[in-house]
Amino acid sequence: MNTVRQLDRVVIRFAGDSGDGMQLTGDRFTAETAKLGNDLSTLPNYPAEIRAPAGTLPGVSSFQIHFADSDILTPGDEPEVLVAMNPAALKANLPDLKSGGIVIVNTDEFTKRNLTKVGYAANPVEDGSLDDYQLIEVPLTSLTIGALEDYDIGKKDAARSKNMFALGLLSWMYSRTTGVTEDFLKKKFAAKPDIAEANIAALKAGWNYGETAESFAVQYEIPPATLPAGTYRNITGNQALAWGVIAAGVASDLPVFLGAYPITPASDILHELSKHKRFGVTTVQAEDEIAAVGAALGASWGGALGVTTSSGPGIALKSETISLAVSLELPLVVIDVQRAGPSTGMPTKTEQADLMMAMFGRHGEAPIAIVAPQSPSDCYEAMLEATRMALHYRTPVMLLSDGYIANGAEPWKLPDPADLPDLSVEFATEFNDTDSSGNEIFLPFKRDPETLARPWAVPGTPGLQHRIGGIEKADGTGDISYDPANHDHMVRTRAAKIAGIPVPDLEVEDPGDTDVLVLGWGSTWGPIGAAVRGLRDRGIPIARAHLRYLNPMPANLGEVLARYDKVVVPEMNLGQLSQLLRSGFPGTDVIGYNKVRGLPFTSNELQDALEEVIKNG
Amino acid sequence: MADAVKLDAPKLKAKDFKSDQEVRWCPGCGDYAILAAVQSFLPELGLEREKIAFVSGIGCSSRFPYYLNTYGMHSIHGRAPTIATGLATSRPDLSVWVVTGDGDALSIGGNHLIHALRRNVNLKILLFNNRIYGLTKGQYSPTSEPGKLTKSTPMGSVDAPFNPLSLALGSEATFVARTLDSDRAHLQQVLRAAAEHEGSAFVEIYQNCPIFNDNAFEVLKSAETRDEAIIRLENGQPIRFGDRAVVQSGYGLEVKDVADVDESDIVVHKSDVDDPAYAFALSRLSGTELDHTPIGVFRSVERPTYDEQVRHQVEEASAGVDRKGALDRLLNSGDTWTVL
Ligand SMILES: Cc1ncc(C[n+]2csc(CCOP(=O)(O)OP(=O)(O)O)c2C)c(N)n1
Ligand code: SF4
Ligand SMILES: [Mg+2]
């Protein structure tokens, strides 16, 4: 009889060759875990090359899941369990493993040839180099082939199911069920029932192996977390963003028009939206990013919700058109899924270094609104917010996601579409002024006195024909104007319009008894939250706040900053928000914590950094 | 739907298409003649003014939309086809026109031009070719003849120019035509054919810039030379001009004295020949010297339009869908679980 040990949380990483199906394995383990009511957070890690040679370090693909009996904020700093399907996976991932952690290796793949391929002189499974860990050796490939002996498939095909064997084994170890995955396999391979059966058999064999093999003395249990009641699903940032675009179309009752050009890590938004034409979503894969944003702007002009998605290099190309949209005062949502730059940089790695580009990366005085989601599921709401600002203030809005949010996943309590905000707009259909001879006329730049937004008269509206363009125009009439005073007025008016967009006040979580505030933006929300929690658990108080609105910033920001002696700003860049705060709120003692390694912060490093400031200033 | 425009008896007059803006091209600029021709042609579309949208890039020519009482956008350099693609794709009820220059369309905007043409978006693209950069005061353009002396090429330009029609044909354009600013009747005849075409219509209009490239098309305009230089293409008619004719030669076409050819060897023009090789061969008859310059409709063939097909997919998928209900189903699709 095995002993069952209770845990409150665990971090597992599945790693193998990119052909080993590790993403699927992770995805299925996640589905079972979600079903059991644990809170969780996941992060995949793909090789940058599409078909890196098998068995090599660049070919390693991994999937990390952190799950717990309470709510959690990140996919976990260091895995406590590593499943290594081959020597390359072991070599690439072992440095991250917590010391004393569990390593499960597929010994079948630790052949002399495979070992030399990744530069192991000796077999780490045998030479004692894994002594610091709990090593569990499982001949996964041969066990899988053995389990599928009675099936009418070749050895090679049988061996392919070894990921399902591993999944079954881990499911047993962590007391997961396998039913959800069995249903999934039946559906996925509906056309090939024998493949479905073989995979299910491998899955079950893995589970049974755990139950019977002596190497597995302990089985773990992680009780469900107490989460707010509701229906949940697991969702990645890109998926939530795409669904947010759909929801924005529903909430505004406008057709959605997406112009996009493929680029990592933003392409999945294009892929996802292309599947959902039934929502009146048109997707155009343009010839480049300039055409993509141009088409979106053209559709906006025509009365659609124009959206364009890209990443840093593509956003740079869109810059001139975004300025045009600023000058035309038409709605446009620009989604930047940031990646490590400059130039091609590290396309599959995350970074937050496009903030200054979003703020200032245009010619002339061309302010736009900026929103940054804080987690994968938050992308949905952030998109609705971006849409609200774009439609009601007739302005481009930049939504700053990043690779960490885009590919990471977390459970999401499903919103009810009945609760969608009303984002509907009124198009201009009537004359809005009279000329000196008393004729009724339409002035395309006569502004709403409150929002400063101009009327949106779409082509096709009888009688309101007018011309717009990037040349400076007289306020009101929209006629070409080189009048110095008018230009000064227009520049200031466009700036005032953005500055006047109402955004919610910044909320501060202050346990009292502290003069240090940690302030982040975007995807650092999870790691900062986990670090703050860790500090407080150790009795070290610290206040925290997170910026979702980067332009305009919340009205109470200055007052909040003034309350603290020190403001620590962790960013995955060299201090872009720090600079904005220093110039916007002089007198604030801003202390940046900056790293650009293409990786999210770990909560441990943030805890150390914050503690250092608290203790030593 | 994006049916080709039916050219009804006009209700509106040319003056109805004039905007209240003062026209500001240089005196004698060919753009004036084109504007007048377009303004008096537009009533023929039989559309209300609000159903027409003109989109332009940047250049002297691109000021065009400001002078028309339709919807208009003066956008950014080279990008008008992208904006027009978004508008035309999302708004089938509009007649969308692009006005561009040789620099705007062929230099900075070359990429967008070729892609709009290959997609066959329902746009009418009018390229005002003055073979110079007018607005920026006279640099050579991608259609300037080699050796062009300009401010930026004081010793003569050294790059080979584009033949805009050859480029358009190579881009899978379904409608390709050429006309002249100074020949209003011909210009309007070509505009008419372009308007009736379903899909992208590419019209090159030779336009004189008296300030920076005066008389660039003189050989096609002066009474002494034009009959020998202009080849008027007319469907069903043998291609003859002056005392010359166009005959097949090797893999292409060639100009010969009528006296030297058999009447039956003269090529009879057909703009709907499926193989673009014929129209391409026509486009190669004139070099940069414009000595034998065909004008008229080179090619006009039918192919499904991009915008129509894109809309069809969306319409088919979204017919009868209640978006809110569908969103609820989408959110709840796949693996979900309930916390009580
Ligand atoms: C991005 C950008 N680059 C350069 C310019 C400057 N510019 C304006 S028009 C033009 C060339 C116009 O030539 P063409 O398209 O032939 O038009 P024309 O003035 O001859 O009618 C240039 C280079 C610009 N407006 N924008
Ligand atoms: S510069 Fe040339 S093209 Fe431009 S307006 Fe003057 S004459 Fe016309
Ligand atoms: Mg020109």
PDB file of C-alpha atoms and ligand atoms in Angstrom, chain B residues 25-26 29 31 60 130 134 207 209-212, ligand 2:
ATOM      1  CA  TRP B  25      -2.156  73.143 -58.052  1.00  0.00           C
ATOM      2  CA  CYS B  26       0.326  75.168 -60.096  1.00  0.00           C
ATOM      3  CA  CYS B  29      -0.822  71.458 -63.998  1.00  0.00           C
ATOM      4  CA  ASP B  31      -4.149  67.626 -62.450  1.00  0.00           C
ATOM      5  CA  CYS B  60       0.444  66.881 -55.591  1.00  0.00           C
ATOM      6  CA  ASN B 130       4.063  62.805 -64.236  1.00  0.00           C
ATOM      7  CA  GLY B 134       6.072  67.038 -57.863  1.00  0.00           C
ATOM      8  CA  GLN B 207      -0.086  63.900 -66.382  1.00  0.00           C
ATOM      9  CA  CYS B 209       3.884  68.704 -64.485  1.00  0.00           C
ATOM     10  CA  PRO B 210       4.744  72.030 -66.083  1.00  0.00           C
ATOM     11  CA  ILE B 211       6.959  73.006 -63.178  1.00  0.00           C
ATOM     12  CA  PHE B 212       9.313  70.080 -62.767  1.00  0.00           C
TER      13      PHE B 212
HETATM   14  S1  SF4 C   2       4.484  70.662 -58.985  1.00  0.00           S
HETATM   15 FE1  SF4 C   2       3.835  69.794 -60.901  1.00  0.00          FE
HETATM   16  S2  SF4 C   2       2.440  68.170 -60.356  1.00  0.00           S
HETATM   17 FE2  SF4 C   2       2.654  69.494 -58.598  1.00  0.00          FE
HETATM   18  S3  SF4 C   2       0.998  70.941 -58.779  1.00  0.00           S
HETATM   19 FE3  SF4 C   2       2.760  71.884 -59.675  1.00  0.00          FE
HETATM   20  S4  SF4 C   2       2.578  71.352 -61.787  1.00  0.00           S
HETATM   21 FE4  SF4 C   2       1.212  70.009 -60.725  1.00  0.00          FE
END
